[in-house]
Amino acid sequence: MKTLNGTKVVKVGLGSCGIAAGGRRVFDALSAKLKDSEVDLQQTGCIGMCYKEPLVEVSLSEDERFIYGDVTPEMVERIVDEHVVKGQPILEWLVVAEGDSAPLQEKSPMTGQQRIVLRHCGIIDPESIDDYMAADGYQAIEKVLKTMTPDDVINEVKEAGLRGRGGAGFNTGMKWGFARAAKGSPKYIICNADEGDPGAFMDRSVLESDPHSVLEGMLIAAYAIGASEGYIYCRAEYPLAVRRLKLAISQARKRGLLGKSIMGTDFDFDLKIREGAGAFVCGEETALMMSIEGHRGMPRFRPPFPAQSGLWGKPTNINNVETFANVAWIILNGSAAYNKFGSEKSKGTKVFALAGKVARGGLVEVPMGMSIRDIVFDIGGGTSSDLAFKAVQMGGPSGGCVPAGLADTQVDYDSLQAVGAIMGSGGMLVMDESTCMVDLAKFFLNFTQDESCGKCVPCRIGTKRMLEILERITGGEGKEGDIELLENLAASIKRASLCGLGQTAPNPTLTTIKYFREEYEAHIYDKKCPAKKCRALITYEVIQDACTGCMLCEKYCPTGAISGPKKKPHTIDDAKCVRCGLCMNVCKQKAITVY
Amino acid sequence: MNKMAKLKIELNGRPVQAEVGSTILEAARQNGVDVPTLCHDPRLKPYAACRICLVEVEGARGPVPACANQVSEGMSISTHTDNIATLRRVCLELLASDHYGDCVAPCKLACPAGIDIQGQLALIADGQYEEALKLIKESNPLPSVCGRVCPRFCEQNCRRNLVDEPVSINALKRFVADYDMAMANGPVMPAVKPSTGHKIAVIGGGPAGLSAAYFLALKGHGVTILDSAPALGGMLRYGIPEYRLPKADLDKEIATITALCDAVHLNSALGKDYTIESLKNSGFEVIFLALGSHASQKMRVEGEDLEGVLPGIHFLRDVVEGKKVELGKRVAVIGGGNTAMDATRTAMRLGAEEVMVLYRRSRDEMPAAAEEVEEAEHEGAQFHFLTAPVRIVEENGRAAGVECIKMELGDADSSGRRRPVPVEGSEFVIRVDTVIAAIGQSLAMPQLNTGTSPSLNSRGNIEVDKETMQTSTEGVFSGGDCASGPATVVQAVGAGKRAAYSINRYLNGEPVIPPVKPFNSSKGELNEIDPTEFADKPKIPRAKMQAISVGERKHNFREVETGLSEEDVRKEAMRCLSCGCTDVFDCELRSLSTEYAVEATKFSGEKHRLPIANDHQFIQRDNNKCILCGRCARICSELMGLGAISFVHRGFKTLVQPALGIPLAETQCESCGQCVSTCPTGALTVKTPLPKPGPWKTDDIPSACPQCSINCSLDLRVKGRRVVEVTSPIANKVNDGNLCKRGAYGTLFVNGPHRLIAPLVKRDGQLEPATWEEALEAAAAGLKAAKAQYSSDKLAVLASPKLTNEENYLAQKLARMAIGTNNIGNSFGLPENDALGQCFGKNSSTCSFDDLVNSDLVFVFGSDVCTDYPIVSLKIKEAVDKGSKLIIVNSEATRLDPIAEATLKVSKRMAEELLQTMLNYVFQYDLVDREFVERRTLGLQVLEHNMKPYSLETWDEAFWVKPSKVIELLHMYLRAKNPMIVIDADSIGMPELALVCNLALVTGNVARKGSGIIALRTYGNSQGQIDMGVSAEYLPGQEQVFDATPRERLKELWGKSLPKRKGISAQEMIQKAGSGTIRGLIAIGGGNDDLDIEHIGSSRAYSVLISPVFTEGMGQADVILPGSTFAETEGTFTSAELRIQRLHQGIAPEAGKQTWQVLCELSTALGYPMQYKGVPEIFREITKAVPDYSCLKFDKIPEGGVQLSTCDENTTFISPLWLEGMAEYGAKGK
């Protein structure tokens, strides 16, 4: 992975994001082009700037890094010829340039990021255990096994202040302590890799880019609590992650890093992968365990907590991918080093999947406590449209909406909770002025309603009734009292639901009501959608002065709602119009307006 | 864990104790606080899905499900705070928002009297007319009257309107009322509560007054009716003409009410003869004013006071009173209501040649019942619509015509009807002799000069609270037309009923508030229902009311409508769509929704609308009523281990469905009905084996299951003559509320269809119905002849092991005394296997089912308990759950195998060899429990000596079973501290059973708590038969027939010497009856398959069968006497764990006699008189005949029964269960 003795290295990002954008074809083109050269062509995981995939990194020396974005196979020739061979970076294609020889850039998307979890992502070859080991891999477990007691490990993690990255933010060290103290054997370690929030892909990227760091974290946790068996519960929709995990497990087994007497000690530990069928609720830990046991994935009540009675009724510790990926770093660098990052009560860094109407979407890792504004603007580059930044949805369907007015809110567990949002697993959805907040609430509720396991009444029926009210409002049938009905129902659902899914499902609705109540009122009382999204509440019209009668809109209109004589202004028959917006999109004169 | 240890908690601010390890829910119930729940069943693990049991726990982050959280020391719990109530209500309202079904049928909801019409129709469909009438009379004391004159709001709302025509509900009501009146034993009279001493005056004997009087009298209050007229009935008598409501019928019905009253004062008018004040002074605490509406409204036209103008209501009254009314030839009746129609038809009957009805609107707006209008037209009345009188034309000082004006319809008025507007200049005159003005009535309130008179409202009626019927005057209530204005009979009945409810509360010193309105889920009004829902219902025309022809009606007042035939009535009742939920009386969702005042439509939105699944013989599934509590799915998988139904889909679309979506009957479902028993709503219901599914408000009669020797505790849910459902109480000692298919559904055979309703006697080779006397005589003669011609021992008696102890006892007594033979055995021809008796001295189990749970190892030998004894298999599972090990030896795989520690497949043929091998191994390696054998047994050496030389070596080659597996299994048994053996005593051979007993004895594994042998038997009272001496070899008390001591004891008891010679086995009896060696046979069955034996059918013996059912195999019998089933008799069963349970009589025997009575009468006819006053007396004799039972008293047997081992120590009885006292029996070894 490193440029050894002046070897030139070219890497292609081949996470799912890279592959989906055509990374393999770029890789093949590079492979053909570099066939007889001494250039070391490598695959790596997610480099982070998903919006520019496929990404190709060129490193001609150890301390420099040039990353090209939107690379096509056609561009390969020039990159190799000009940059790799002649050492002249192609400035107009560059996304990132790091190192002394790098030409000055404006703000790099990497600026302000602090990579702990993603320390190897986009750098090492995820399919090579040697790469991982060359990057200090499996040194933490070695340190643990040779120099630390389980209590030492738990204390170190506790001291580091690492909080569960799955969303709830419980202190990981304490959680391990409970599982360690629990009576019963065997004990289990489970890695929750059932990442289900729409728009979230942190865990997938880590698993695809650095699977060994997760295994190492699990090994350390297993040692700490006294577990000898572990499961990784990964959704089947992540085939590449599953494939690389399987590969990593078999590599680790071959090296004696999994199995009996690991590193010559009496510590035994082995792992199995369980593929989930894609039920969102299976990310809830009790449902996840039900699913591993072969039952329908339905949450059960707590207590007893998994630490006391988890998988097969045995003491079980469950952490998510990102949490485990932090562990080896903490052990190697110490809790104090970890502690340096973050805010008072939220230590370390957090990975976010930056998505939505943001200019530079992708995977970013920042120290806790950075403001939403800094993430959205400095790293994300602001909105992707020419419209103003409106809000950000934090924490997916369980999270809340933070309006632009609160953009200075620090991203840490407690500050987010104070404004009604949550850290969640790290989904960060950016919205601009074209987003209807009622529609947004409806979108998330539709998701949670579909994904409710159906067990408890408030979640199964309550969210359905809330959804119906939102549908009614966006459909122009909103009634006076609907907002209050939503609020009351939401309060009961939050209190009465059995698991986190139901308890948080009303959050997007509640926060959008809290911060954008006037938008709800406009739908209900004025029968208008201020964002001009809700079809039942908008009207398309041709601006007569602007229309040249080019007839393009007429041609595209799927219902024949637009008509008019050639070269004369056209009109839209509102009764026929289905508000698809095609006319607006195709009009070159911007002669279509919506109100 | 010590379950009885206690800890301290605070419950709703009260310090209380709770058992350690109990959930909050259990702890609350232990302390008398009921925490509601919908998804919890004590038989299942906590689930916490319904969120109804949420409570507040101090310090907890949010509300906590009480069913799933255990109490801890010092926990402070609040179960009923406002916040919690809000959450519960929201959850219930959400459930209601997705509940598509009618709790109560719309017909009942529409009925002002609130008659349970669906229940009524269901009873009628089943031919239970008397029960139907009882049900009607719970709500309406005037079924005969209403059955004739009711405006039938029910039929207007009948869902059948969406299919074809409404069910003819009212005609059916009339049928049962008439049927009842015609019954010889008089009309049905409901039970009256004991006298309360309160006195009430009901003023006015019309429908409201009669109704109030009736309901108050039933409560035990003293009611006096006062009426100004010479006879009771009010408008029923003076307003409704004879041809619609014959006064004779009215009188009969009124008599049923006045019979309940203290006194009736006629010709006694308020304001004239007495006042409210004077009534109060004479001791009446409450006065109910039901004065009616007897004043005619004025037409307000010129000339209406002329002679020849009659107010309609006065005209009708005069006719009833027999006054001479001169009408002339042409009569005009003005008005469009029922009184106008009555006047019209009455006028025609009085001889008027032309009767014209003048009505100012059109036909559609007429308030009169459509049928009345049609009949009037049919009888010849002329209708002039849109015609209003403006003046009465005078001639010679009397009316001679009506000047009318034409009207046209304008805009709708406040009543929703279009307002008639006069057409200017359209006046015309109709010449008539008499004008009858029937445009409405009003209250004629008497002047009350003293005391406080109740206020009147703006319409001149008495002002009342519409729900409580209270007036402005203390202690005075009012209802009927005088309070509501002119209305219908049934509305008056409803008002009287409401008033009675309020008056009763008033008299009891309770606040006068209306009854709590039960929660009601409704599919919606008629016009809101999608008719395609009923697309599969075949169109069946409505029964047509029979009526006399118009010709027959001329000039007389004969009743026009003559009613429906019984055949029509049964068919018509079957047209009912049974809209209301059959679970309405038991639904937990409904009762909670009522308690929490749930608004059914608080949340509205999409509802599941799925077809009702009829994919199972016994179970109906209505997903529209499912609340997804998961109880059915969990009981099926968690308890029964089947998983025939489970959840599918997610979110709002989640459903409970049979596995893989196939029909339930095709899944692994075993039809145990456990899912139905746990379903809290009407989503899963039993298909009642009756024409209609109810709903039934049942009497629950405790009983015990006759199907196998476990004798599960049952509740027979009885309605009238039927057992509509069989359930089991959750809190019972035998089966914890669990039942299997045979218990839940097999027992329903008692309802038919093959029930015998009369004795049958063979005449000329054909069985023909006969009277009891004829049949008994014939039976006795036939048997006596056989006995005389051959000998007593050529006769035999077979009794079913499903019969009670008392019936079995009488059967053997009949054999031994009346016939004089020991040829007595069980009707199934089961071999008598007395190995247990030979080894232990008593032929029975040596321990209780509960010992299974106390054991550390359960050894099932040679039985598939899951199939044959499912309830015991549940106990074995429970034992395994608690840590017991399970080993199974059987010829086939069983469903318990997966939880067994070790299993061995050994064919029945090899069972003896296996046991011999095991015992030999025990001897060879000296694994005998010497101390136990020494102290408690006899004959070890004999046993050792007689052992066959099987050893493990022979096994390997011969039987394909690894010796190591046999040793492993045996060692598990030997290592266990408290091992239990479970066998099926009816399928295991005698040598094998003896070996099992000896294995237990030589290893010292009997006679301890949690250690011994459970001997299961196939039929319900197999053990009782053994104890009662239904045996060729054993007398009552399991004593040998040739043993002198018992013979003496019984001789004294029975007054006659016992036959000495041992009888032949039951199997032999059956064979020999077929072959002709047995010449006379009495066979007694108690179930539906007990006597279905071909041998009996083709018997060449003279055969007398006593059976509750007729089956094909019985066709060859000479006499068949109908017997009773377990549901129709009192008595006791003795179970395989020696539990004696009482059966209570649930329904009357179909043919009038219980089996014990038949046996007594037959014995008497045979010359050995048996006379008992009842079953308790027979049982008393049993306690003398059977020493083991001597400590029992029939009346003292508690619900759930008593085990023989629990008899108190002062009795002479020695328990065969695990108590001391074994030594004197000991192993005899074979």
PDB file of C-alpha atoms in Angstrom, chain B residues 1074-1143:
ATOM      1  CA  GLY B1074     -71.119 -62.662  17.823  1.00  0.00           C
ATOM      2  CA  SER B1075     -70.645 -66.398  17.669  1.00  0.00           C
ATOM      3  CA  GLY B1076     -73.789 -67.118  19.624  1.00  0.00           C
ATOM      4  CA  THR B1077     -72.313 -68.537  22.789  1.00  0.00           C
ATOM      5  CA  ILE B1078     -73.471 -65.497  24.697  1.00  0.00           C
ATOM      6  CA  ARG B1079     -77.239 -65.377  24.470  1.00  0.00           C
ATOM      7  CA  GLY B1080     -78.123 -62.100  26.082  1.00  0.00           C
ATOM      8  CA  LEU B1081     -76.238 -58.829  26.058  1.00  0.00           C
ATOM      9  CA  ILE B1082     -76.616 -55.458  27.638  1.00  0.00           C
ATOM     10  CA  ALA B1083     -74.238 -52.861  26.304  1.00  0.00           C
ATOM     11  CA  ILE B1084     -74.081 -49.347  27.692  1.00  0.00           C
ATOM     12  CA  GLY B1085     -72.395 -46.529  25.827  1.00  0.00           C
ATOM     13  CA  GLY B1086     -71.773 -42.972  26.870  1.00  0.00           C
ATOM     14  CA  GLY B1087     -70.187 -41.474  23.799  1.00  0.00           C
ATOM     15  CA  ASN B1088     -70.609 -41.499  20.060  1.00  0.00           C
ATOM     16  CA  ASP B1089     -68.332 -44.429  19.296  1.00  0.00           C
ATOM     17  CA  ASP B1090     -68.632 -46.616  22.370  1.00  0.00           C
ATOM     18  CA  LEU B1091     -70.947 -49.186  20.869  1.00  0.00           C
ATOM     19  CA  ASP B1092     -70.052 -48.915  17.262  1.00  0.00           C
ATOM     20  CA  ILE B1093     -68.782 -52.457  17.295  1.00  0.00           C
ATOM     21  CA  GLU B1094     -69.739 -54.755  14.522  1.00  0.00           C
ATOM     22  CA  HIS B1095     -69.855 -57.711  16.869  1.00  0.00           C
ATOM     23  CA  ILE B1096     -72.626 -56.157  18.828  1.00  0.00           C
ATOM     24  CA  GLY B1097     -74.386 -55.193  15.657  1.00  0.00           C
ATOM     25  CA  SER B1098     -74.280 -58.678  14.265  1.00  0.00           C
ATOM     26  CA  SER B1099     -74.742 -60.293  17.642  1.00  0.00           C
ATOM     27  CA  ARG B1100     -76.866 -63.393  17.744  1.00  0.00           C
ATOM     28  CA  ALA B1101     -77.569 -62.682  21.373  1.00  0.00           C
ATOM     29  CA  TYR B1102     -80.670 -60.888  22.520  1.00  0.00           C
ATOM     30  CA  SER B1103     -79.164 -57.470  22.791  1.00  0.00           C
ATOM     31  CA  VAL B1104     -80.271 -54.454  24.719  1.00  0.00           C
ATOM     32  CA  LEU B1105     -78.278 -51.312  24.080  1.00  0.00           C
ATOM     33  CA  ILE B1106     -78.318 -48.163  26.141  1.00  0.00           C
ATOM     34  CA  SER B1107     -76.779 -45.350  24.187  1.00  0.00           C
ATOM     35  CA  PRO B1108     -77.104 -41.622  23.676  1.00  0.00           C
ATOM     36  CA  VAL B1109     -76.508 -41.962  19.947  1.00  0.00           C
ATOM     37  CA  PHE B1110     -77.592 -44.272  17.200  1.00  0.00           C
ATOM     38  CA  THR B1111     -74.877 -45.560  14.947  1.00  0.00           C
ATOM     39  CA  GLU B1112     -75.082 -47.960  12.075  1.00  0.00           C
ATOM     40  CA  GLY B1113     -73.491 -50.787  13.986  1.00  0.00           C
ATOM     41  CA  MET B1114     -76.413 -50.776  16.382  1.00  0.00           C
ATOM     42  CA  GLY B1115     -78.987 -51.691  13.768  1.00  0.00           C
ATOM     43  CA  GLN B1116     -79.200 -55.344  14.767  1.00  0.00           C
ATOM     44  CA  ALA B1117     -80.039 -54.733  18.418  1.00  0.00           C
ATOM     45  CA  ASP B1118     -83.339 -55.905  19.847  1.00  0.00           C
ATOM     46  CA  VAL B1119     -84.005 -52.957  22.086  1.00  0.00           C
ATOM     47  CA  ILE B1120     -82.272 -49.620  22.146  1.00  0.00           C
ATOM     48  CA  LEU B1121     -82.782 -47.364  25.112  1.00  0.00           C
ATOM     49  CA  PRO B1122     -81.640 -43.760  24.777  1.00  0.00           C
ATOM     50  CA  GLY B1123     -79.040 -42.873  27.380  1.00  0.00           C
ATOM     51  CA  SER B1124     -77.364 -39.716  28.507  1.00  0.00           C
ATOM     52  CA  THR B1125     -73.974 -38.290  27.669  1.00  0.00           C
ATOM     53  CA  PHE B1126     -71.470 -36.946  30.159  1.00  0.00           C
ATOM     54  CA  ALA B1127     -72.975 -33.505  29.624  1.00  0.00           C
ATOM     55  CA  GLU B1128     -76.450 -34.655  30.585  1.00  0.00           C
ATOM     56  CA  THR B1129     -75.817 -36.330  33.860  1.00  0.00           C
ATOM     57  CA  GLU B1130     -74.263 -35.812  37.234  1.00  0.00           C
ATOM     58  CA  GLY B1131     -71.545 -38.094  38.454  1.00  0.00           C
ATOM     59  CA  THR B1132     -67.844 -38.625  38.898  1.00  0.00           C
ATOM     60  CA  PHE B1133     -64.808 -39.702  36.876  1.00  0.00           C
ATOM     61  CA  THR B1134     -61.591 -41.114  38.251  1.00  0.00           C
ATOM     62  CA  SER B1135     -58.547 -40.113  36.259  1.00  0.00           C
ATOM     63  CA  ALA B1136     -55.219 -41.767  35.612  1.00  0.00           C
ATOM     64  CA  GLU B1137     -53.789 -39.822  38.545  1.00  0.00           C
ATOM     65  CA  LEU B1138     -56.667 -40.980  40.750  1.00  0.00           C
ATOM     66  CA  ARG B1139     -58.297 -37.586  40.673  1.00  0.00           C
ATOM     67  CA  ILE B1140     -62.000 -37.791  41.279  1.00  0.00           C
ATOM     68  CA  GLN B1141     -63.864 -35.017  39.555  1.00  0.00           C
ATOM     69  CA  ARG B1142     -67.529 -34.204  39.517  1.00  0.00           C
ATOM     70  CA  LEU B1143     -69.510 -33.764  36.363  1.00  0.00           C
TER      71      LEU B1143
END
